[in-house]
Structure formats: structure tokens, C-alpha cells
PDB file of C-alpha atoms in Angstrom:
ATOM      1  CA  MET A   1      11.017 -16.372-102.533  1.00 43.00           C
ATOM      2  CA  THR A   2      11.707 -12.807-101.965  1.00 56.00           C
ATOM      3  CA  ILE A   3      14.503 -12.120 -99.791  1.00 63.00           C
ATOM      4  CA  ALA A   4      14.113  -9.411 -97.441  1.00 71.00           C
ATOM      5  CA  VAL A   5      16.278  -6.326 -97.465  1.00 83.00           C
ATOM      6  CA  PRO A   6      17.231  -4.211 -94.527  1.00 84.00           C
ATOM      7  CA  GLY A   7      16.638  -0.664 -94.359  1.00 89.00           C
ATOM      8  CA  SER A   8      19.398   1.698 -95.025  1.00 91.00           C
ATOM      9  CA  LEU A   9      20.617   5.235 -94.958  1.00 92.00           C
ATOM     10  CA  GLY A  10      16.892   6.330 -93.702  1.00 91.00           C
ATOM     11  CA  LEU A  11      15.154   4.381 -96.380  1.00 93.00           C
ATOM     12  CA  ALA A  12      12.595   1.251 -95.809  1.00 92.00           C
ATOM     13  CA  GLY A  13      13.682  -2.134 -96.775  1.00 92.00           C
ATOM     14  CA  GLU A  14      11.457  -2.003 -99.862  1.00 93.00           C
ATOM     15  CA  ASP A  15      12.667   1.348-101.057  1.00 94.00           C
ATOM     16  CA  VAL A  16      16.480  -0.076-100.775  1.00 94.00           C
ATOM     17  CA  ARG A  17      15.099  -3.137-103.013  1.00 93.00           C
ATOM     18  CA  ALA A  18      13.833  -0.637-105.492  1.00 92.00           C
ATOM     19  CA  VAL A  19      17.206   1.113-105.445  1.00 93.00           C
ATOM     20  CA  LEU A  20      19.042  -1.957-105.717  1.00 92.00           C
ATOM     21  CA  ALA A  21      16.901  -3.558-108.659  1.00 90.00           C
ATOM     22  CA  LEU A  22      17.733  -0.366-110.584  1.00 88.00           C
ATOM     23  CA  ALA A  23      21.376  -0.418-110.035  1.00 86.00           C
ATOM     24  CA  ARG A  24      21.746  -3.954-111.205  1.00 81.00           C
ATOM     25  CA  ASP A  25      20.094  -3.398-114.485  1.00 71.00           C
ATOM     26  CA  SER A  26      22.402  -4.679-117.141  1.00 67.00           C
ATOM     27  CA  VAL A  27      25.478  -5.169-114.500  1.00 80.00           C
ATOM     28  CA  SER A  28      26.922  -8.068-113.813  1.00 80.00           C
ATOM     29  CA  GLY A  29      29.953  -9.204-111.169  1.00 83.00           C
ATOM     30  CA  VAL A  30      29.005  -6.573-108.433  1.00 89.00           C
ATOM     31  CA  ARG A  31      27.522  -7.643-104.834  1.00 90.00           C
ATOM     32  CA  PHE A  32      25.668  -5.312-102.674  1.00 93.00           C
ATOM     33  CA  GLU A  33      25.706  -5.322 -98.995  1.00 93.00           C
ATOM     34  CA  VAL A  34      23.296  -3.600 -97.187  1.00 94.00           C
ATOM     35  CA  ARG A  35      23.741  -2.052 -93.700  1.00 94.00           C
ATOM     36  CA  PRO A  36      22.089   0.349 -91.622  1.00 93.00           C
ATOM     37  CA  GLU A  37      24.692   2.868 -91.993  1.00 95.00           C
ATOM     38  CA  GLN A  38      25.902   2.304 -95.771  1.00 95.00           C
ATOM     39  CA  ILE A  39      25.414   0.535 -98.752  1.00 96.00           C
ATOM     40  CA  GLU A  40      28.605  -1.470-100.121  1.00 95.00           C
ATOM     41  CA  LEU A  41      29.465  -2.487-103.654  1.00 95.00           C
ATOM     42  CA  HIS A  42      31.751  -5.472-103.940  1.00 92.00           C
ATOM     43  CA  THR A  43      33.153  -6.834-106.805  1.00 89.00           C
ATOM     44  CA  SER A  44      33.422 -10.283-107.665  1.00 79.00           C
ATOM     45  CA  THR A  45      36.565 -12.338-108.339  1.00 69.00           C
ATOM     46  CA  PRO A  46      38.692 -12.076-110.273  1.00 64.00           C
ATOM     47  CA  HIS A  47      39.130  -8.315-109.184  1.00 73.00           C
ATOM     48  CA  GLY A  48      40.188  -7.270-112.389  1.00 86.00           C
ATOM     49  CA  ARG A  49      39.610  -4.284-114.296  1.00 89.00           C
ATOM     50  CA  GLU A  50      36.075  -5.356-116.128  1.00 89.00           C
ATOM     51  CA  THR A  51      34.683  -5.878-112.969  1.00 91.00           C
ATOM     52  CA  ARG A  52      35.772  -2.655-111.567  1.00 92.00           C
ATOM     53  CA  VAL A  53      34.441  -0.741-114.367  1.00 93.00           C
ATOM     54  CA  ALA A  54      31.119  -2.637-113.903  1.00 92.00           C
ATOM     55  CA  CYS A  55      31.266  -1.750-110.380  1.00 93.00           C
ATOM     56  CA  GLY A  56      31.210   2.068-111.320  1.00 95.00           C
ATOM     57  CA  VAL A  57      28.259   1.583-113.513  1.00 94.00           C
ATOM     58  CA  ALA A  58      26.402   0.172-110.880  1.00 94.00           C
ATOM     59  CA  LEU A  59      27.263   2.995-108.269  1.00 96.00           C
ATOM     60  CA  LEU A  60      26.315   5.743-110.925  1.00 96.00           C
ATOM     61  CA  ASN A  61      23.091   3.614-110.886  1.00 95.00           C
ATOM     62  CA  VAL A  62      22.782   3.650-107.103  1.00 96.00           C
ATOM     63  CA  ARG A  63      23.720   6.999-106.860  1.00 97.00           C
ATOM     64  CA  LEU A  64      20.977   8.108-109.370  1.00 96.00           C
ATOM     65  CA  ALA A  65      18.368   5.774-107.688  1.00 96.00           C
ATOM     66  CA  LEU A  66      19.228   7.339-104.004  1.00 97.00           C
ATOM     67  CA  GLN A  67      18.873  10.757-105.356  1.00 97.00           C
ATOM     68  CA  GLY A  68      15.167   9.995-106.718  1.00 96.00           C
ATOM     69  CA  HIS A  69      14.408   9.123-103.365  1.00 96.00           C
ATOM     70  CA  GLY A  70      15.872  12.574-102.057  1.00 96.00           C
ATOM     71  CA  ILE A  71      18.745  11.021-100.736  1.00 96.00           C
ATOM     72  CA  ARG A  72      22.231  12.852-101.221  1.00 96.00           C
ATOM     73  CA  PRO A  73      24.740   9.932-101.575  1.00 97.00           C
ATOM     74  CA  LEU A  74      28.174  10.469 -99.800  1.00 97.00           C
ATOM     75  CA  VAL A  75      30.638   8.047-101.751  1.00 97.00           C
ATOM     76  CA  THR A  76      33.804   6.676-100.803  1.00 95.00           C
ATOM     77  CA  LEU A  77      36.136   4.679-103.307  1.00 95.00           C
ATOM     78  CA  LEU A  78      37.935   1.610-101.879  1.00 92.00           C
ATOM     79  CA  PRO A  79      37.456   2.521 -98.268  1.00 90.00           C
ATOM     80  CA  GLY A  80      39.299  -0.214 -96.968  1.00 89.00           C
ATOM     81  CA  PRO A  81      38.247  -2.225 -93.653  1.00 86.00           C
ATOM     82  CA  SER A  82      35.944   0.323 -92.516  1.00 80.00           C
ATOM     83  CA  ALA A  83      33.628  -0.894 -95.404  1.00 80.00           C
ATOM     84  CA  HIS A  84      34.984  -4.655 -95.293  1.00 85.00           C
ATOM     85  CA  ASP A  85      37.320  -4.018 -98.253  1.00 85.00           C
ATOM     86  CA  SER A  86      34.391  -3.078-100.662  1.00 92.00           C
ATOM     87  CA  ALA A  87      35.096  -1.406-103.953  1.00 93.00           C
ATOM     88  CA  ALA A  88      32.902   1.458-102.757  1.00 95.00           C
ATOM     89  CA  ALA A  89      30.814   2.642 -99.847  1.00 96.00           C
ATOM     90  CA  ILE A  90      27.814   4.935 -99.895  1.00 96.00           C
ATOM     91  CA  ARG A  91      26.865   6.582 -96.931  1.00 96.00           C
ATOM     92  CA  LEU A  92      24.011   9.397 -96.176  1.00 96.00           C
ATOM     93  CA  GLY A  93      25.130  12.685 -96.944  1.00 96.00           C
ATOM     94  CA  GLY A  94      22.065  14.651 -96.509  1.00 95.00           C
ATOM     95  CA  TYR A  95      18.604  15.182 -98.169  1.00 95.00           C
ATOM     96  CA  GLN A  96      17.876  16.820-101.599  1.00 95.00           C
ATOM     97  CA  GLU A  97      15.047  16.881-103.888  1.00 96.00           C
ATOM     98  CA  PRO A  98      16.178  15.552-107.018  1.00 96.00           C
ATOM     99  CA  ASN A  99      16.618  18.196-109.858  1.00 96.00           C
ATOM    100  CA  PRO A 100      15.617  18.138-113.767  1.00 96.00           C
ATOM    101  CA  ASP A 101      18.852  16.510-114.741  1.00 95.00           C
ATOM    102  CA  VAL A 102      18.779  13.525-112.244  1.00 96.00           C
ATOM    103  CA  LEU A 103      15.017  12.697-113.140  1.00 96.00           C
ATOM    104  CA  ALA A 104      15.815  12.844-116.817  1.00 95.00           C
ATOM    105  CA  LEU A 105      18.706  10.449-116.017  1.00 95.00           C
ATOM    106  CA  LEU A 106      16.617   8.064-114.064  1.00 94.00           C
ATOM    107  CA  HIS A 107      14.085   8.121-117.038  1.00 93.00           C
ATOM    108  CA  SER A 108      17.130   7.348-119.648  1.00 92.00           C
ATOM    109  CA  LEU A 109      17.959   4.318-117.070  1.00 91.00           C
ATOM    110  CA  ARG A 110      14.473   2.955-116.714  1.00 88.00           C
ATOM    111  CA  THR A 111      13.419   3.203-120.299  1.00 85.00           C
ATOM    112  CA  ASN A 112      17.024   2.066-121.472  1.00 65.00           C
ATOM    113  CA  ARG A 113      15.749   3.538-125.004  1.00 49.00           C
ATOM    114  CA  ARG A 114      17.455   3.351-128.011  1.00 47.00           C
ATOM    115  CA  ALA A 115      15.710   5.787-130.545  1.00 42.00           C
ATOM    116  CA  TRP A 116      18.734   6.103-132.855  1.00 41.00           C
ATOM    117  CA  THR A 117      17.920   6.989-136.242  1.00 46.00           C
ATOM    118  CA  ALA A 118      20.737   9.427-137.515  1.00 52.00           C
ATOM    119  CA  PHE A 119      23.856  10.585-136.632  1.00 53.00           C
ATOM    120  CA  PRO A 120      23.180  14.121-134.824  1.00 57.00           C
ATOM    121  CA  GLU A 121      25.664  17.356-135.770  1.00 64.00           C
ATOM    122  CA  LEU A 122      28.792  17.337-133.533  1.00 62.00           C
ATOM    123  CA  ALA A 123      27.709  20.772-131.810  1.00 66.00           C
ATOM    124  CA  SER A 124      24.351  19.331-130.652  1.00 69.00           C
ATOM    125  CA  TRP A 125      25.791  16.553-128.253  1.00 82.00           C
ATOM    126  CA  ARG A 126      29.411  17.337-127.785  1.00 86.00           C
ATOM    127  CA  GLY A 127      29.226  19.743-124.744  1.00 90.00           C
ATOM    128  CA  LEU A 128      26.693  18.055-123.139  1.00 91.00           C
ATOM    129  CA  LEU A 129      28.517  14.515-123.056  1.00 93.00           C
ATOM    130  CA  SER A 130      31.774  16.293-122.246  1.00 94.00           C
ATOM    131  CA  ARG A 131      30.280  17.655-119.312  1.00 95.00           C
ATOM    132  CA  ALA A 132      28.557  14.518-118.326  1.00 96.00           C
ATOM    133  CA  ALA A 133      32.197  12.870-118.159  1.00 97.00           C
ATOM    134  CA  GLU A 134      33.471  16.093-116.340  1.00 97.00           C
ATOM    135  CA  VAL A 135      30.814  15.534-113.456  1.00 97.00           C
ATOM    136  CA  GLU A 136      32.473  12.100-112.722  1.00 97.00           C
ATOM    137  CA  ARG A 137      36.171  13.471-113.007  1.00 96.00           C
ATOM    138  CA  ALA A 138      36.776  12.343-116.357  1.00 97.00           C
ATOM    139  CA  TRP A 139      37.445  13.709-119.750  1.00 96.00           C
ATOM    140  CA  LEU A 140      35.882  12.862-123.287  1.00 94.00           C
ATOM    141  CA  HIS A 141      38.175  12.990-126.149  1.00 93.00           C
ATOM    142  CA  VAL A 142      36.358  13.262-129.830  1.00 90.00           C
ATOM    143  CA  ARG A 143      38.612  10.904-131.740  1.00 87.00           C
ATOM    144  CA  SER A 144      36.313  10.914-134.842  1.00 81.00           C
ATOM    145  CA  GLY A 145      32.873  11.807-135.821  1.00 74.00           C
ATOM    146  CA  THR A 146      31.437   8.558-134.012  1.00 83.00           C
ATOM    147  CA  GLU A 147      34.246   7.335-131.888  1.00 89.00           C
ATOM    148  CA  LEU A 148      34.797   8.797-128.405  1.00 93.00           C
ATOM    149  CA  VAL A 149      37.742   8.154-126.041  1.00 95.00           C
ATOM    150  CA  LEU A 150      36.940   8.326-122.211  1.00 96.00           C
ATOM    151  CA  CYS A 151      39.704   9.238-120.020  1.00 96.00           C
ATOM    152  CA  THR A 152      40.669   9.528-116.395  1.00 96.00           C
ATOM    153  CA  PHE A 153      43.498  11.776-114.950  1.00 95.00           C
ATOM    154  CA  ASN A 154      45.138   8.716-113.058  1.00 93.00           C
ATOM    155  CA  GLN A 155      45.633   5.197-113.519  1.00 92.00           C
ATOM    156  CA  GLY A 156      44.542   2.118-111.008  1.00 94.00           C
ATOM    157  CA  ALA A 157      41.678   0.584-109.447  1.00 93.00           C
ATOM    158  CA  ALA A 158      39.750   3.929-108.339  1.00 95.00           C
ATOM    159  CA  ALA A 159      40.331   5.393-111.791  1.00 96.00           C
ATOM    160  CA  GLU A 160      38.488   2.417-113.495  1.00 95.00           C
ATOM    161  CA  ILE A 161      35.494   2.486-110.815  1.00 96.00           C
ATOM    162  CA  ARG A 162      35.450   6.370-111.735  1.00 97.00           C
ATOM    163  CA  ALA A 163      35.615   5.389-115.470  1.00 97.00           C
ATOM    164  CA  GLY A 164      32.679   3.298-115.201  1.00 96.00           C
ATOM    165  CA  GLN A 165      30.564   5.956-113.453  1.00 97.00           C
ATOM    166  CA  ALA A 166      31.507   8.394-116.260  1.00 97.00           C
ATOM    167  CA  MET A 167      30.561   5.858-119.002  1.00 96.00           C
ATOM    168  CA  GLN A 168      27.465   5.141-117.605  1.00 95.00           C
ATOM    169  CA  ARG A 169      26.590   8.868-117.145  1.00 96.00           C
ATOM    170  CA  VAL A 170      27.662   9.639-120.918  1.00 95.00           C
ATOM    171  CA  ILE A 171      25.122   6.931-121.834  1.00 93.00           C
ATOM    172  CA  LEU A 172      22.384   8.116-120.021  1.00 94.00           C
ATOM    173  CA  THR A 173      22.728  11.511-120.845  1.00 94.00           C
ATOM    174  CA  ALA A 174      22.872  10.428-124.555  1.00 91.00           C
ATOM    175  CA  GLY A 175      19.705   8.530-123.698  1.00 89.00           C
ATOM    176  CA  THR A 176      17.886  11.741-122.757  1.00 89.00           C
ATOM    177  CA  MET A 177      18.987  13.437-126.040  1.00 85.00           C
ATOM    178  CA  GLY A 178      17.324  10.426-128.145  1.00 82.00           C
ATOM    179  CA  PHE A 179      20.537   8.631-129.346  1.00 83.00           C
ATOM    180  CA  ASP A 180      22.868   5.907-128.536  1.00 86.00           C
ATOM    181  CA  VAL A 181      26.199   5.940-127.234  1.00 89.00           C
ATOM    182  CA  SER A 182      27.642   2.484-126.386  1.00 89.00           C
ATOM    183  CA  PRO A 183      31.104   0.657-125.438  1.00 90.00           C
ATOM    184  CA  ALA A 184      32.999  -0.486-128.733  1.00 86.00           C
ATOM    185  CA  VAL A 185      32.143  -4.319-129.459  1.00 75.00           C
ATOM    186  CA  ALA A 186      35.633  -5.150-130.366  1.00 75.00           C
ATOM    187  CA  ALA A 187      38.357  -5.415-127.779  1.00 74.00           C
ATOM    188  CA  VAL A 188      40.612  -2.305-127.353  1.00 81.00           C
ATOM    189  CA  ASP A 189      44.094  -2.554-126.870  1.00 86.00           C
ATOM    190  CA  LEU A 190      44.413   0.218-124.078  1.00 86.00           C
ATOM    191  CA  SER A 191      48.485   0.135-124.243  1.00 88.00           C
ATOM    192  CA  ALA A 192      48.334   1.040-127.967  1.00 90.00           C
ATOM    193  CA  LEU A 193      45.500   3.375-127.841  1.00 87.00           C
ATOM    194  CA  ARG A 194      47.401   5.274-125.246  1.00 87.00           C
ATOM    195  CA  ALA A 195      50.439   5.238-127.392  1.00 89.00           C
ATOM    196  CA  ASP A 196      48.496   6.454-130.026  1.00 88.00           C
ATOM    197  CA  LEU A 197      46.881   9.314-128.390  1.00 88.00           C
ATOM    198  CA  ARG A 198      49.971  10.405-126.156  1.00 84.00           C
ATOM    199  CA  GLN A 199      50.836  13.191-128.510  1.00 85.00           C
ATOM    200  CA  CYS A 200      47.425  14.845-128.543  1.00 87.00           C
ATOM    201  CA  LEU A 201      46.367  13.939-124.797  1.00 87.00           C
ATOM    202  CA  GLY A 202      49.754  14.388-123.412  1.00 85.00           C
ATOM    203  CA  SER A 203      50.678  12.611-119.918  1.00 82.00           C
ATOM    204  CA  THR A 204      47.843  13.744-117.789  1.00 88.00           C
ATOM    205  CA  LEU A 205      45.062  11.938-119.472  1.00 93.00           C
ATOM    206  CA  VAL A 206      44.810   8.086-119.324  1.00 94.00           C
ATOM    207  CA  PRO A 207      42.634   6.526-121.840  1.00 94.00           C
ATOM    208  CA  GLN A 208      40.301   3.680-120.546  1.00 95.00           C
ATOM    209  CA  MET A 209      37.747   2.786-122.986  1.00 94.00           C
ATOM    210  CA  VAL A 210      36.354   3.484-126.550  1.00 94.00           C
ATOM    211  CA  LEU A 211      32.681   4.687-126.800  1.00 94.00           C
ATOM    212  CA  ARG A 212      30.734   4.666-130.031  1.00 90.00           C
ATOM    213  CA  LEU A 213      28.003   6.870-131.203  1.00 84.00           C
ATOM    214  CA  GLY A 214      25.272   5.324-132.852  1.00 72.00           C
ATOM    215  CA  ALA A 215      23.904   1.644-132.793  1.00 49.00           C
ATOM    216  CA  GLN A 216      26.362  -1.304-132.478  1.00 41.00           C
TER     217      GLN A 216
END
């Protein structure tokens, strides 16, 4: 049975359904509440780091899907009681035709392609992936030829949601260039990683996760 989805942000219910379907792709632990004036993202319990990172991934997906419909999303992280204590709330920030970069990222999200064949030269991807992280107020540190460390500028719940958004934008940007970036499969000891990188990153950047270039 199909459950009706109400309209929101000026979109009809069926368009909101399509937005949420795209946003849920490969994401678990995130629940959406649709209201006429906003779309809320709630993390499932326990409200830990992993669910907040997943929320960031879903949030970036929602933003891109809305931009594909000509909506400019206005996002508030951890908005408090005004948005029912959600992890993030998206309101209407205006209207704007999607630019080519947005359309390319949406194509990468929809196709989820993994066309990896060989390691590309560092210069061919470093700038693009670094800028993708910076769009989400994060920083990408190249630790080795195939290992990337995604950093934020602070710690806490909002930083973890932001890290999820940055990770997803980096992954999708890599997809637009025909290769794969994905989270490290092995568990990462963040405390040890931060201690190891403190000398080269200083105290401003906070390592949040390790990404790897190439198929896992």
C-alpha cells in the first residue's frame, strides 16, 4: 500500500515522495517528517555518531534532490524545539534553476556508478574533491596516494552531521569523474588518528573519517 506524502516547500506530495526516495538511497537510521513549511530529519536511537553521519548523507541527498526541482533549500542543523528537536530542518530559501554541477551530482547519486579501472593521477582529482569538501565547510587531507582524511573545523553533533554531508558530496563528485571514493571498511580509531595527524593538521582541524580512493 502506498502511503500518502503531504506537499511541502511548494512541491506536490508526489514530488516530495520522489525527493525522499532519492534521499533514502543507501541511508539507514534516518526518519523524515514532512510538514508544509519544512522537512525534518530525525536520527533513530541511539543518537550516536554513526546515525548523525548518516543523517548528514541523507541531508545532502535531500538538498540535491530539492535543487533538482528548482528549490533552494535553507538548512538549519539541530534547530531545537522549533523543528521538534530534529537533527536538521529544511525550509524554502527561494527558487533557482539547477546548475550543471547539481545535475551532475544528481546523476551520480541516481546511477551510483562504480566505473573504477585504475588509480587516477593525484592532480586530476585532488582539487575537485577538496573543493567538494570545502563547500560543506570541511577539509580533505590527502594522507597517502589512496587514503583521504575528512576533517571538520570543530567537534560535536553538528560537526558530525556536516561531515556526513561533506563525505557524500566528495563521493558523488568522484562519481562524476568516473571513479570511486568510499569510507574505509576497517574501523578507525578516531582518537589515535587525531593524535597521529595533530602535528600536520594542528589543533584547528578535527579528523572525522577516513575515505579510500578505489574499489573496496
